[in-house]
mmCIF file of C-alpha atoms in Angstrom:
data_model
loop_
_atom_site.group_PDB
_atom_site.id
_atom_site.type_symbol
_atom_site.label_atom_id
_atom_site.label_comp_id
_atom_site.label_asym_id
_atom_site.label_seq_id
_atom_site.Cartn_x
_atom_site.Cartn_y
_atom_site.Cartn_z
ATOM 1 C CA UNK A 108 26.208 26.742 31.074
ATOM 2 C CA UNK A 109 25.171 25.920 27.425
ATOM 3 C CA UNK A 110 22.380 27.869 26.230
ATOM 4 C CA UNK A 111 20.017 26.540 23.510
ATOM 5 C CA UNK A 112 18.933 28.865 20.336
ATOM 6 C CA UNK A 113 15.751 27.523 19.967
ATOM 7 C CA UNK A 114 15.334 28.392 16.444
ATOM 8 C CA UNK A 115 18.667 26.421 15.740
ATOM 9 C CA UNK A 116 17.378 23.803 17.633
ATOM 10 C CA UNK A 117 14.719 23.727 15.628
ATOM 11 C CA UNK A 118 15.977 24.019 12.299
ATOM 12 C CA UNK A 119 18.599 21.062 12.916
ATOM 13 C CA UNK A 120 15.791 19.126 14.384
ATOM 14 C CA UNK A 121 14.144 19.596 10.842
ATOM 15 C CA UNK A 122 17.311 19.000 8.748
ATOM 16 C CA UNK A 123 17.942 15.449 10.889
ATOM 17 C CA UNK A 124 14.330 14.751 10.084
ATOM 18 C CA UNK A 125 14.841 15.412 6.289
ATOM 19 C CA UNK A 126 17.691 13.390 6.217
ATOM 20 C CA UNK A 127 16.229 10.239 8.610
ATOM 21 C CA UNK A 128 13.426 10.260 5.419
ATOM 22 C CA UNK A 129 15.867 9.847 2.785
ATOM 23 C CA UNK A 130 17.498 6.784 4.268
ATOM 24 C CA UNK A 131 14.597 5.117 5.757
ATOM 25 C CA UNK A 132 12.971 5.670 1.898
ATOM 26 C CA UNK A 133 15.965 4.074 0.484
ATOM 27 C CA UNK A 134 16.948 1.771 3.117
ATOM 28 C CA UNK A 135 13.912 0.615 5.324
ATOM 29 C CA UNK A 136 13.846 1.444 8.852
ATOM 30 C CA UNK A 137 15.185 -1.394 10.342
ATOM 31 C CA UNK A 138 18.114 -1.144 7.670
ATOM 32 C CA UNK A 139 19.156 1.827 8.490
ATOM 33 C CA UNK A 140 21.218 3.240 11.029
ATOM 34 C CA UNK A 141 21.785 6.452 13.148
ATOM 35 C CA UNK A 142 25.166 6.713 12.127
ATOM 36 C CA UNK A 143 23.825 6.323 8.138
ATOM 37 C CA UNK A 144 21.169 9.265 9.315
ATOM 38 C CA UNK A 145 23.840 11.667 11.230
ATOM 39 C CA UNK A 146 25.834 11.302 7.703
ATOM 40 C CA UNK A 147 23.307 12.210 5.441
ATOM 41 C CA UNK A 148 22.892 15.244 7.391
ATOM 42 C CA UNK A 149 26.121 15.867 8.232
ATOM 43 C CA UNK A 150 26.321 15.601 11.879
ATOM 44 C CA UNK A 151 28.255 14.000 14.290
ATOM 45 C CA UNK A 152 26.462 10.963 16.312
ATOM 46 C CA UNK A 153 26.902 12.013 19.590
ATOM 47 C CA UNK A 154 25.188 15.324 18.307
ATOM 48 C CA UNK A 155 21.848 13.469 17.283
ATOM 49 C CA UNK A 156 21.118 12.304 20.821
ATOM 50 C CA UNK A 157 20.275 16.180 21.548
ATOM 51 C CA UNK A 158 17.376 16.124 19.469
ATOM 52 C CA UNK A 159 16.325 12.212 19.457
ATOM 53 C CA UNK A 160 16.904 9.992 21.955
ATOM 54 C CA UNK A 161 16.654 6.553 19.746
ATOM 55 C CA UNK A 162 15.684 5.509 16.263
ATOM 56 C CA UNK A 163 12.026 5.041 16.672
ATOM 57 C CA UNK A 164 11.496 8.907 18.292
ATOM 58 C CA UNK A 165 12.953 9.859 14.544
ATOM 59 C CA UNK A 166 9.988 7.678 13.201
ATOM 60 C CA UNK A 167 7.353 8.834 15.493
ATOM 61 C CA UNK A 168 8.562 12.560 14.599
ATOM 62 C CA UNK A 169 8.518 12.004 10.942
ATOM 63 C CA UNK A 170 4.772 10.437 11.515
ATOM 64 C CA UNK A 171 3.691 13.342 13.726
ATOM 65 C CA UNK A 172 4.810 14.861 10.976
ATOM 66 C CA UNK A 173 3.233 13.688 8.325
ATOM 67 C CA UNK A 174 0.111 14.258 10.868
ATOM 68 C CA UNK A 175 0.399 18.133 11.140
ATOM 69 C CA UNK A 176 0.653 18.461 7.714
ATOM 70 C CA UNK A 177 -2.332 16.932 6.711
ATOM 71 C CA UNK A 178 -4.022 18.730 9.355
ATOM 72 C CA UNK A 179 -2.394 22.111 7.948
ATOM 73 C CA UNK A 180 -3.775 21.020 4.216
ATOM 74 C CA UNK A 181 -7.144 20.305 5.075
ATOM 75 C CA UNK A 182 -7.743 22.929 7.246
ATOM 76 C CA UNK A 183 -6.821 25.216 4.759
ATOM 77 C CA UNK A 184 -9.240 24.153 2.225
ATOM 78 C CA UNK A 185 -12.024 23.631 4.181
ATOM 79 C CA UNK A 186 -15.457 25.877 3.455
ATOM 80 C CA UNK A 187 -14.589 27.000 0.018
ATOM 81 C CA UNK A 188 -16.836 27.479 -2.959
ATOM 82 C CA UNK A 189 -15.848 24.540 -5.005
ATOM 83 C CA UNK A 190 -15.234 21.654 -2.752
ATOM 84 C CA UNK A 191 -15.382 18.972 -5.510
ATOM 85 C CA UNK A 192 -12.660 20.947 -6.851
ATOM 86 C CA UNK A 193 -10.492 21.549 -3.516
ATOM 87 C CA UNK A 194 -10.892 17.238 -3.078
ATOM 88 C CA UNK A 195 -9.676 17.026 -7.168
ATOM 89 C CA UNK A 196 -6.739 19.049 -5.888
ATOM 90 C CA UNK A 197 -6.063 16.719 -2.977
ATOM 91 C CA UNK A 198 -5.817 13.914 -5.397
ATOM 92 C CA UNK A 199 -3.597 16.089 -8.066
ATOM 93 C CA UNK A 200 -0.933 16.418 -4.920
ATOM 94 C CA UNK A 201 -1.465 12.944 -4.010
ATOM 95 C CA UNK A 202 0.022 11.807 -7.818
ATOM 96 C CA UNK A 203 2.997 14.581 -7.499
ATOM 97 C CA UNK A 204 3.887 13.411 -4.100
ATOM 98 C CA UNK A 205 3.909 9.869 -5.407
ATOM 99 C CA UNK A 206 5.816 10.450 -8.224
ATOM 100 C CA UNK A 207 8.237 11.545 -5.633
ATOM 101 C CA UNK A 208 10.315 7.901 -4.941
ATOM 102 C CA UNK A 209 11.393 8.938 -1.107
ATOM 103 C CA UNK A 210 7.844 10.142 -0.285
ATOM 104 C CA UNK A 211 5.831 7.059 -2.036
ATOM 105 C CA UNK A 212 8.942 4.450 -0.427
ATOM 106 C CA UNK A 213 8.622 6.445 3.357
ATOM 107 C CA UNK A 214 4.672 5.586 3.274
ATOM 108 C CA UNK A 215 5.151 1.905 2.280
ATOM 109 C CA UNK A 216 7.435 1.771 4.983
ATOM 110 C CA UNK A 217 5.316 3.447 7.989
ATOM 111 C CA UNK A 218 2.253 1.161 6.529
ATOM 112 C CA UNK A 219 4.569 -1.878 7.270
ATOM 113 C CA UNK A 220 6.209 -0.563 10.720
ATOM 114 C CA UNK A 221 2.476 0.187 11.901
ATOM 115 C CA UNK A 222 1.791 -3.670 11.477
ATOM 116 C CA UNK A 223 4.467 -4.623 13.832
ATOM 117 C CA UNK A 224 4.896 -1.194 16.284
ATOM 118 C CA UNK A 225 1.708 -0.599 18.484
ATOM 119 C CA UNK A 226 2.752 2.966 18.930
ATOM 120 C CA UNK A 227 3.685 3.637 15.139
ATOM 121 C CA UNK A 228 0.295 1.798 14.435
ATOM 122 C CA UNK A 229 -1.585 4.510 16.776
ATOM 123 C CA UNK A 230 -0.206 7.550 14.997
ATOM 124 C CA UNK A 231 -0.675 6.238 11.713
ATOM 125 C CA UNK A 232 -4.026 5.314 12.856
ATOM 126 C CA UNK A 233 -4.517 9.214 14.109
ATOM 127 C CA UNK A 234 -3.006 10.588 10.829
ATOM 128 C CA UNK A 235 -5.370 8.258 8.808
ATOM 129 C CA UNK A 236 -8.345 9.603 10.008
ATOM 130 C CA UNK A 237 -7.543 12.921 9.664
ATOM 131 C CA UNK A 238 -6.820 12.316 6.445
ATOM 132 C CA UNK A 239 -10.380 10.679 5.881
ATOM 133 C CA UNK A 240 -11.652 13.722 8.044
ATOM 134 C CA UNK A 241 -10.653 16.120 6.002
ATOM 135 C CA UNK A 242 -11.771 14.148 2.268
ATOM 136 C CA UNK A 243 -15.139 13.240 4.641
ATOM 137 C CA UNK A 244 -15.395 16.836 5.178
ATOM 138 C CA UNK A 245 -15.051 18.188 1.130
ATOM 139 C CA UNK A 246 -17.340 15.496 0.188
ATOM 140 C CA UNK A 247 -20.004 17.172 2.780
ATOM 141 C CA UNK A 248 -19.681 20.598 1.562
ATOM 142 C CA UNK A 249 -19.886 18.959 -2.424
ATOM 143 C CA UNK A 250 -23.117 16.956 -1.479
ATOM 144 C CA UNK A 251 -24.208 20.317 -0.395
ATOM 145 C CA UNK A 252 -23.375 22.444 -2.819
ATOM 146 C CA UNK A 253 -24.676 20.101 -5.504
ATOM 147 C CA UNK A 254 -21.424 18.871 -6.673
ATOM 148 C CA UNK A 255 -21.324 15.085 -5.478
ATOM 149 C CA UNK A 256 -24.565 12.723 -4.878
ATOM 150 C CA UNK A 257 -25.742 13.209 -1.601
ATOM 151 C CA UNK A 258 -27.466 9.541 -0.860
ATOM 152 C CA UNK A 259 -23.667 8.629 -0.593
ATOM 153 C CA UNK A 260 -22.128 7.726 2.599
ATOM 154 C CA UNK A 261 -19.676 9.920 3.203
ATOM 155 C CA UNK A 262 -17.359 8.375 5.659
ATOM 156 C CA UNK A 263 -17.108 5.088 3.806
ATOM 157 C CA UNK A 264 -16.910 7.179 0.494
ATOM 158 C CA UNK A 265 -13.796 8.779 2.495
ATOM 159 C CA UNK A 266 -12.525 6.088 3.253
ATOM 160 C CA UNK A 267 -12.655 4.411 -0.451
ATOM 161 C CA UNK A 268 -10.657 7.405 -1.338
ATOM 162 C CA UNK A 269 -8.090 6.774 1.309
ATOM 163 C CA UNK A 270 -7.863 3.273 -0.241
ATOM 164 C CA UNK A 271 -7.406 4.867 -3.874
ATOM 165 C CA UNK A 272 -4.468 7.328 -1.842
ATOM 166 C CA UNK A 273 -2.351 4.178 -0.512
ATOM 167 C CA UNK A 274 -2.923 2.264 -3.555
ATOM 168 C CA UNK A 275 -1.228 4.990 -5.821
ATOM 169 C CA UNK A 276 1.760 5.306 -3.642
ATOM 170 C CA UNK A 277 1.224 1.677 -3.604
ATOM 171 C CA UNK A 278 1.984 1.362 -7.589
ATOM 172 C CA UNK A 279 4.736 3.604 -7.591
ATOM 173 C CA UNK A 280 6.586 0.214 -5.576
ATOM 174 C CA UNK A 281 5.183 -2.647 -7.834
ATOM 175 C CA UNK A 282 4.567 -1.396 -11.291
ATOM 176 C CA UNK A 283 8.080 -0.031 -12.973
ATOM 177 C CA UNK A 284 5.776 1.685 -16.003
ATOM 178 C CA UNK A 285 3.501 3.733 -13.296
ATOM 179 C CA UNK A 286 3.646 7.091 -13.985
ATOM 180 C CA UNK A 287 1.388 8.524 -11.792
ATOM 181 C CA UNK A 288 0.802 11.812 -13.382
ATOM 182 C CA UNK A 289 0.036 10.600 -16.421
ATOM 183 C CA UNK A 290 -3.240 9.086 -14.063
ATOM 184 C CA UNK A 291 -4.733 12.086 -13.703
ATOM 185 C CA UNK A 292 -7.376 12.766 -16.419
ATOM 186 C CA UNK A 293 -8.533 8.608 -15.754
ATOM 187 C CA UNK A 294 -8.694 9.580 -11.975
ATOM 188 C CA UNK A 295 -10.754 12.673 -12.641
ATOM 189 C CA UNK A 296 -12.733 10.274 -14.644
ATOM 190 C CA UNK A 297 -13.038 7.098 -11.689
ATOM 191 C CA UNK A 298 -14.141 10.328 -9.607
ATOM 192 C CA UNK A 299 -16.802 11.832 -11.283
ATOM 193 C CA UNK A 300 -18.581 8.859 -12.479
ATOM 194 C CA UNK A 301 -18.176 7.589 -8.372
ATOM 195 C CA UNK A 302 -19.241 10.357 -6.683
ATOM 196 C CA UNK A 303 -21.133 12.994 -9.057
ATOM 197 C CA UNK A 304 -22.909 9.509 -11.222
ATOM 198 C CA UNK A 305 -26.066 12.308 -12.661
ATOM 199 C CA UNK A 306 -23.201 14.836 -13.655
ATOM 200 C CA UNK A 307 -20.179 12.553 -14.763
ATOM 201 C CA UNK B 45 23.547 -42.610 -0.715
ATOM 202 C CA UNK B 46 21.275 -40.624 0.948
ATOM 203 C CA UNK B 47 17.903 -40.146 -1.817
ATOM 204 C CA UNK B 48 15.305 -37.443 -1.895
ATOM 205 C CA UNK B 49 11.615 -38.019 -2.299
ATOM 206 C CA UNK B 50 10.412 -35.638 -4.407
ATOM 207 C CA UNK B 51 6.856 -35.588 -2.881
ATOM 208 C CA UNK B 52 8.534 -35.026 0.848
ATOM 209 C CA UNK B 53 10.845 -32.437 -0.072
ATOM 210 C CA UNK B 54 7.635 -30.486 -1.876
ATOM 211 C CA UNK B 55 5.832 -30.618 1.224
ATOM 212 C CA UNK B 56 8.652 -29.991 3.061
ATOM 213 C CA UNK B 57 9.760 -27.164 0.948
ATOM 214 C CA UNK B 58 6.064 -25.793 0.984
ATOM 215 C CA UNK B 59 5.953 -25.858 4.972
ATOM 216 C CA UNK B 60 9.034 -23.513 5.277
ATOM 217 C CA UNK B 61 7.332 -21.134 2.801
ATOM 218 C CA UNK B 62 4.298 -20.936 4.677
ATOM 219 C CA UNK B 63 6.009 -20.889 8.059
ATOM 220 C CA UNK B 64 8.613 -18.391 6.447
ATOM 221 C CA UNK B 65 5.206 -16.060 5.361
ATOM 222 C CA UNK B 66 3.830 -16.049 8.560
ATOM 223 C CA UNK B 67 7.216 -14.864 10.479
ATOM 224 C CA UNK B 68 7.976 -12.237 7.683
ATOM 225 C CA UNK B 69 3.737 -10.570 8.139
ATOM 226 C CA UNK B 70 4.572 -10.551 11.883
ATOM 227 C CA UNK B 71 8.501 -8.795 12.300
ATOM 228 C CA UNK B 72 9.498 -7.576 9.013
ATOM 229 C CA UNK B 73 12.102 -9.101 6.580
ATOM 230 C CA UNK B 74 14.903 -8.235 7.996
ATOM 231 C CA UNK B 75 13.535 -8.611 12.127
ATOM 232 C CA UNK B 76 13.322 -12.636 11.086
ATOM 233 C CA UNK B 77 15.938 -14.559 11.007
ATOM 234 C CA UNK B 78 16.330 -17.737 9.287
ATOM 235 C CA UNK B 79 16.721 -19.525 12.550
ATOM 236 C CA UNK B 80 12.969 -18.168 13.630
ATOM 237 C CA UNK B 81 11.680 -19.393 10.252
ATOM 238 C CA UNK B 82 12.947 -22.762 11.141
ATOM 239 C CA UNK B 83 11.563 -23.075 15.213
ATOM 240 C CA UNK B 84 8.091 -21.891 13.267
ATOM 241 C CA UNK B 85 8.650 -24.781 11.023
ATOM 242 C CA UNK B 86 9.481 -27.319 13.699
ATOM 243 C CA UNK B 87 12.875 -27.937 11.624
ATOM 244 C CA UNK B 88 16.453 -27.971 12.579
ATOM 245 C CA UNK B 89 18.252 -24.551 11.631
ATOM 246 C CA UNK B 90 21.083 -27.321 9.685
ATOM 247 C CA UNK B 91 18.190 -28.774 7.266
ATOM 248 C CA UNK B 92 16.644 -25.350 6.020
ATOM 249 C CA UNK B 93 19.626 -25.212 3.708
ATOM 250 C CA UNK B 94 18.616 -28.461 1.951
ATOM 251 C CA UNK B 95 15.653 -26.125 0.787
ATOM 252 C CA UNK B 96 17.018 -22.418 0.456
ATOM 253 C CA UNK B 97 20.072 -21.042 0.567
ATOM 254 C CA UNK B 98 19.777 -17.766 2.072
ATOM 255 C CA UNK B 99 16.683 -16.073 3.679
ATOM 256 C CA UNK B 100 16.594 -13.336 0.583
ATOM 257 C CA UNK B 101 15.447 -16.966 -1.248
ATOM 258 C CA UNK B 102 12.606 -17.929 1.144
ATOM 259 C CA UNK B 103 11.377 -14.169 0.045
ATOM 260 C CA UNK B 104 11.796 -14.662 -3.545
ATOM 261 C CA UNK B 105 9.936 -18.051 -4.184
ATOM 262 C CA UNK B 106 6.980 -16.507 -1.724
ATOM 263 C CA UNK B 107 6.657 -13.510 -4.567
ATOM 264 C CA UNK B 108 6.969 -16.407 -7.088
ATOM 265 C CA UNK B 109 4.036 -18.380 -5.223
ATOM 266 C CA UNK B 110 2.217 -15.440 -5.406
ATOM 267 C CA UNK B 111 2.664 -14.996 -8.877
ATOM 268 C CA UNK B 112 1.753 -18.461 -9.644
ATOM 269 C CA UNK B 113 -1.972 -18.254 -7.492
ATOM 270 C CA UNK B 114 -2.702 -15.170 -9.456
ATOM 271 C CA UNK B 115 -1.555 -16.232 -13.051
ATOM 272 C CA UNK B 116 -4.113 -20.276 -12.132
ATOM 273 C CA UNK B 117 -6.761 -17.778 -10.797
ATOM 274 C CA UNK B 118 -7.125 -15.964 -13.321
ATOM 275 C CA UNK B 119 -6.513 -18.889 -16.225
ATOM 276 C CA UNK B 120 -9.124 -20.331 -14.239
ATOM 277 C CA UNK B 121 -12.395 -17.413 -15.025
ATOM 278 C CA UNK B 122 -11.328 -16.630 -18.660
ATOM 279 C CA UNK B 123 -13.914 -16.957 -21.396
ATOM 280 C CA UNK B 124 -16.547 -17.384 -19.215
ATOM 281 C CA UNK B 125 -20.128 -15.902 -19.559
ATOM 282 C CA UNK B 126 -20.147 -13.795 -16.701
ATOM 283 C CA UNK B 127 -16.931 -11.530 -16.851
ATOM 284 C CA UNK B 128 -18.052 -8.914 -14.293
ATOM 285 C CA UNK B 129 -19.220 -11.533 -11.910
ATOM 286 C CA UNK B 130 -15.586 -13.276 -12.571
ATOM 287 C CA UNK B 131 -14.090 -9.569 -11.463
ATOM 288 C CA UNK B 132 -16.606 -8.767 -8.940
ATOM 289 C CA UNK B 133 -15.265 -12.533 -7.297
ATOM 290 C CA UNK B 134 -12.432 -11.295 -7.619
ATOM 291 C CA UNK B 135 -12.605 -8.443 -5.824
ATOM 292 C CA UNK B 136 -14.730 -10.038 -2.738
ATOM 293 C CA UNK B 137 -11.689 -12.410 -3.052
ATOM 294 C CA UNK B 138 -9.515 -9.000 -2.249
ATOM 295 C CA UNK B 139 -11.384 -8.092 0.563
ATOM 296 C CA UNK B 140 -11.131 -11.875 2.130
ATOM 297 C CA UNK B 141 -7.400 -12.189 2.009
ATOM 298 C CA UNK B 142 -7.081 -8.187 3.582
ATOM 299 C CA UNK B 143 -9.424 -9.594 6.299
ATOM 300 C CA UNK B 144 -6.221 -12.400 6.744
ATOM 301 C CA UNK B 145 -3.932 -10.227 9.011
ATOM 302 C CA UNK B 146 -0.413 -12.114 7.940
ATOM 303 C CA UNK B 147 -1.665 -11.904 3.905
ATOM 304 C CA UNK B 148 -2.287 -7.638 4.371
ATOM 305 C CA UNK B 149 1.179 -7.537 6.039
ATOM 306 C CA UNK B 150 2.902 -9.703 3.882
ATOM 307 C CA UNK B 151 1.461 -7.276 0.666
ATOM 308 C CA UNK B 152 2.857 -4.600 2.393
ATOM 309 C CA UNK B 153 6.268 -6.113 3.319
ATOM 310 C CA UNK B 154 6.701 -7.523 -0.025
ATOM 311 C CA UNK B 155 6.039 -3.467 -1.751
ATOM 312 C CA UNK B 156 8.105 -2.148 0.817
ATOM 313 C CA UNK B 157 11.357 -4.683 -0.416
ATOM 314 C CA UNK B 158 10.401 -4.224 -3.880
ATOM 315 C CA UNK B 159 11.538 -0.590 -3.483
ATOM 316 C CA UNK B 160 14.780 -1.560 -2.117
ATOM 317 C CA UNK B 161 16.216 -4.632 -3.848
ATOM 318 C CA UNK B 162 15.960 -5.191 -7.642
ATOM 319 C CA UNK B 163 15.662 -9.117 -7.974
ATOM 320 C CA UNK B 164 12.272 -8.688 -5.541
ATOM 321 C CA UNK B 165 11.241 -5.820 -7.587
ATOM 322 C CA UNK B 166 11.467 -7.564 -10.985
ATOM 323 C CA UNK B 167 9.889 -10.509 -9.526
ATOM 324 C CA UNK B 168 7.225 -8.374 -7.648
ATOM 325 C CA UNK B 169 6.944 -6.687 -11.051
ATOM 326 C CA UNK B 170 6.166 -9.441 -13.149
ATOM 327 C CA UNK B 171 3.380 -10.316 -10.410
ATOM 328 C CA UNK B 172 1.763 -7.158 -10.582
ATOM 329 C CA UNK B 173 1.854 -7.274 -14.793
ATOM 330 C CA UNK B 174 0.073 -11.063 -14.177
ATOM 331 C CA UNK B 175 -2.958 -9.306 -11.756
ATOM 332 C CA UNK B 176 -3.311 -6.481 -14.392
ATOM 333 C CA UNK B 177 -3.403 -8.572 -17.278
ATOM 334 C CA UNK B 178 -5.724 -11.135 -15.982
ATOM 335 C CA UNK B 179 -8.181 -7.866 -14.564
ATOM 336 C CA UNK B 180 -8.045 -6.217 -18.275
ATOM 337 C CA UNK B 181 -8.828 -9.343 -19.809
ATOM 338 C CA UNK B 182 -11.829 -9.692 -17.746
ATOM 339 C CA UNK B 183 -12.754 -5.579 -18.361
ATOM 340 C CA UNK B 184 -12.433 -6.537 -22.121
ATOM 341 C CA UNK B 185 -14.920 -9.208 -22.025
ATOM 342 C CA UNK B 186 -17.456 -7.365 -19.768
ATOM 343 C CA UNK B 187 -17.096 -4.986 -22.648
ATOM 344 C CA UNK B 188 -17.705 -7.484 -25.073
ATOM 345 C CA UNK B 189 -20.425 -8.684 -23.217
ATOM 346 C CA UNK B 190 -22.195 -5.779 -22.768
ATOM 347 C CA UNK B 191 -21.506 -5.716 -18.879
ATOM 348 C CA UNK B 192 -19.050 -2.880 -19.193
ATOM 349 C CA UNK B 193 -18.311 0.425 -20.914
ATOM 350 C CA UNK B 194 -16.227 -0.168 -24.115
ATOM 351 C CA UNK B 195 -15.163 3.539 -24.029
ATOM 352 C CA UNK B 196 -12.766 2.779 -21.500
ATOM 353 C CA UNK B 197 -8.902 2.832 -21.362
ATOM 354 C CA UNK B 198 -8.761 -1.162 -20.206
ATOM 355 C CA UNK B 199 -5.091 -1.314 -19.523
ATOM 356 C CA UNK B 200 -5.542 1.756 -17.348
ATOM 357 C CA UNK B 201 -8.497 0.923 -15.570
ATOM 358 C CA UNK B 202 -7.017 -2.735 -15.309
ATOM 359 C CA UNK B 203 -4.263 -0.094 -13.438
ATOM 360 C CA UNK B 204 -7.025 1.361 -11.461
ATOM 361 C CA UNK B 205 -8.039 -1.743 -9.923
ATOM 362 C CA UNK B 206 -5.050 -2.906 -8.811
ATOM 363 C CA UNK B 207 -4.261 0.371 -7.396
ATOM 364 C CA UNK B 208 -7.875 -0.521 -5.127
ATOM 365 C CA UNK B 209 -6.641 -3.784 -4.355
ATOM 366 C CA UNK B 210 -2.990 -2.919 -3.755
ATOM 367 C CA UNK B 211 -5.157 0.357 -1.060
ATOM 368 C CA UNK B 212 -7.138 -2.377 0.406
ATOM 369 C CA UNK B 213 -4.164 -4.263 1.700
ATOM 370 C CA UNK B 214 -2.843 -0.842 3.359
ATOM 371 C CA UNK B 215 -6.057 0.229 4.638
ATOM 372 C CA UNK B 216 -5.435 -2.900 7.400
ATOM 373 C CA UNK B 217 -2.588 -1.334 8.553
ATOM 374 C CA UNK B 218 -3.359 2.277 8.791
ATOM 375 C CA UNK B 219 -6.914 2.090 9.933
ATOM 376 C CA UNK B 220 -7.793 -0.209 12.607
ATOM 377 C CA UNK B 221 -11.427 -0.004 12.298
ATOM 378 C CA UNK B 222 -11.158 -0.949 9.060
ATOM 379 C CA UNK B 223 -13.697 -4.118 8.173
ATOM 380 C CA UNK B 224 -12.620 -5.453 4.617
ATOM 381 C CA UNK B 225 -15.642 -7.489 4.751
ATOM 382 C CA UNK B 226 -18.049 -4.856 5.586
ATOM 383 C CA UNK B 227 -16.859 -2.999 2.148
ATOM 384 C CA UNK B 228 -18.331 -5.471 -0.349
ATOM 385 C CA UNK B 229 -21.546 -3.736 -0.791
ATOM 386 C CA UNK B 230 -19.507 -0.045 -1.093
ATOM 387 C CA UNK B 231 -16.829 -1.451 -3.516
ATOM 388 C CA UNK B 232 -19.715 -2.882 -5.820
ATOM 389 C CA UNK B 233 -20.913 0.615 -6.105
ATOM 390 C CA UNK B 234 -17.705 1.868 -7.067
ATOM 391 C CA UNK B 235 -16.991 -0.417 -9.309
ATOM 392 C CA UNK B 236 -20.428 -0.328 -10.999
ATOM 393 C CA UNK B 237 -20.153 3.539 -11.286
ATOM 394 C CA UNK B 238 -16.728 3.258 -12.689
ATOM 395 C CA UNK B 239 -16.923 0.332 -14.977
ATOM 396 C CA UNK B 240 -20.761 0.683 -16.586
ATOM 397 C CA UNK B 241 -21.552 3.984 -15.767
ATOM 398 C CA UNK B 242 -25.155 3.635 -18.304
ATOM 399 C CA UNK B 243 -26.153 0.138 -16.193
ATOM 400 C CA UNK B 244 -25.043 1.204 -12.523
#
């Protein structure tokens, strides 16, 4: 009997995941194919079928994905002493993961797939508000702490910077001259005079 | 000799594009086939290739549409005495077409080729340099006006709102309880904050 090394399993499930992001970035989903994944990461396709039974689980896993991570970040950074600054640090990783072409091509891509894929649509749904959770969240603790204005309302403030979060990765795909670090100092700016108006 | 009528083969020629947008916001690019364009059209597959040659066409002239709306739109509210009114329109304009299901997915379809195939992307491109251009135009006549803060980067903030309108669009497909309409009041604040920081 064949016995399973779960940390193998693991690890392999990871590296097919990595490489399933690369193509679908470069490629689109529908574009690309399990063989294309299996050869970016070097595998033979009758081998993928152990760890994914069909295209779509790899997109599902790659949203679930996404999902824990943002949980991970959040929850890390929740409850500090400078929450205005933890949500300004959100944003700074927001510009270096966009100036990352696979990461900012792989978002446009889910946002398109959830339009058409009811169950891509509800995980993208699930990771979005977490997302606007965790911003909702920082802006709370910054209202009370004194850092943002606290007549604001929060979840629709959250959710304006979600908007500001898909439109960046957003520019990355229309505009050849965005460089989206060089956005930062005019973002700190949009954000101060939006959400700290007496301070900015 | 068979003849063309110019005005017929416009109309024509405009019904395939809007049939053509309609398929494309539903499946996907590449999930429509030219022969679903044309049963959504009420045409004979034979007779879309009086019209376009290839389906990668049909995308192209529906960037170059696009591109044409924006550049009359904003020709249109130049010069006049109200610039932030002209971009505050503009912006509930935004919010109206994300509230059109087929326009948000379209947006998002059309970003998501852009990264993929250079003849979209220099078209898509061009576009998004007609929006900006039109938006910093109006920013530098608030300014002039008095309506806006003259200290401000235009070009970049120009940047800034696109990168809101191109979020809007995605915020339809990642957030189902998301009610463009219902933002109109929040994105005026925003905007207000941002733009004239001394009036909001």
């Amino acid at each position: 009997m064949r016995t399973i090394d779960p940390g193998k399993h693991a690890a392999r499930r990871a590296a097919i995941l990595a490489a399933a992001r690369h193509c679908f970035a470069r490629k689109g989903f529908h574009q690309t194919s399990t063989a294309g994944i299996c050869a970016q990461a070097g595998m033979s396709p009758g081998n993928l079928f152990h760890y994914f039974a069909t295209k779509q689980a790899i997109i599902a896993a790659i949203v679930e994905q996404e999902g824990s991570e943002t949980a991970a970040y959040f929850d890390e950074r929740q409850g500090g002493a400078d929450a205005y600054g933890a949500l300004l640090d959100f944003m700074d990783m927001v510009l270096a993961l966009a100036a990352d072409g696979d990461f900012a091509g792989l978002a446009l891509e889910i946002a398109a797939e959830a339009l058409r894929d009811a169950d891509i649509a509800a995980r993208v749904a699930r990771n979005d508000a977490t997302l606007r959770a965790g911003v909702q969240a920082l802006l709370e603790n910054a209202a009370a702490q004194g850092q943002a204005d606290a007549t604001l309302d929060m979840a629709q403030t959250a959710s304006w910077i979600a908007t500001l979060v898909d439109g960046i990765f957003n520019r990355v795909a229309v505009d050849p001259h965005y460089a989206p670090l060089a956005q930062r100092d005019s973002l700190h700016v949009l954000l101060a005079r939006f959400l700290r108006p007496a301070l900015a």
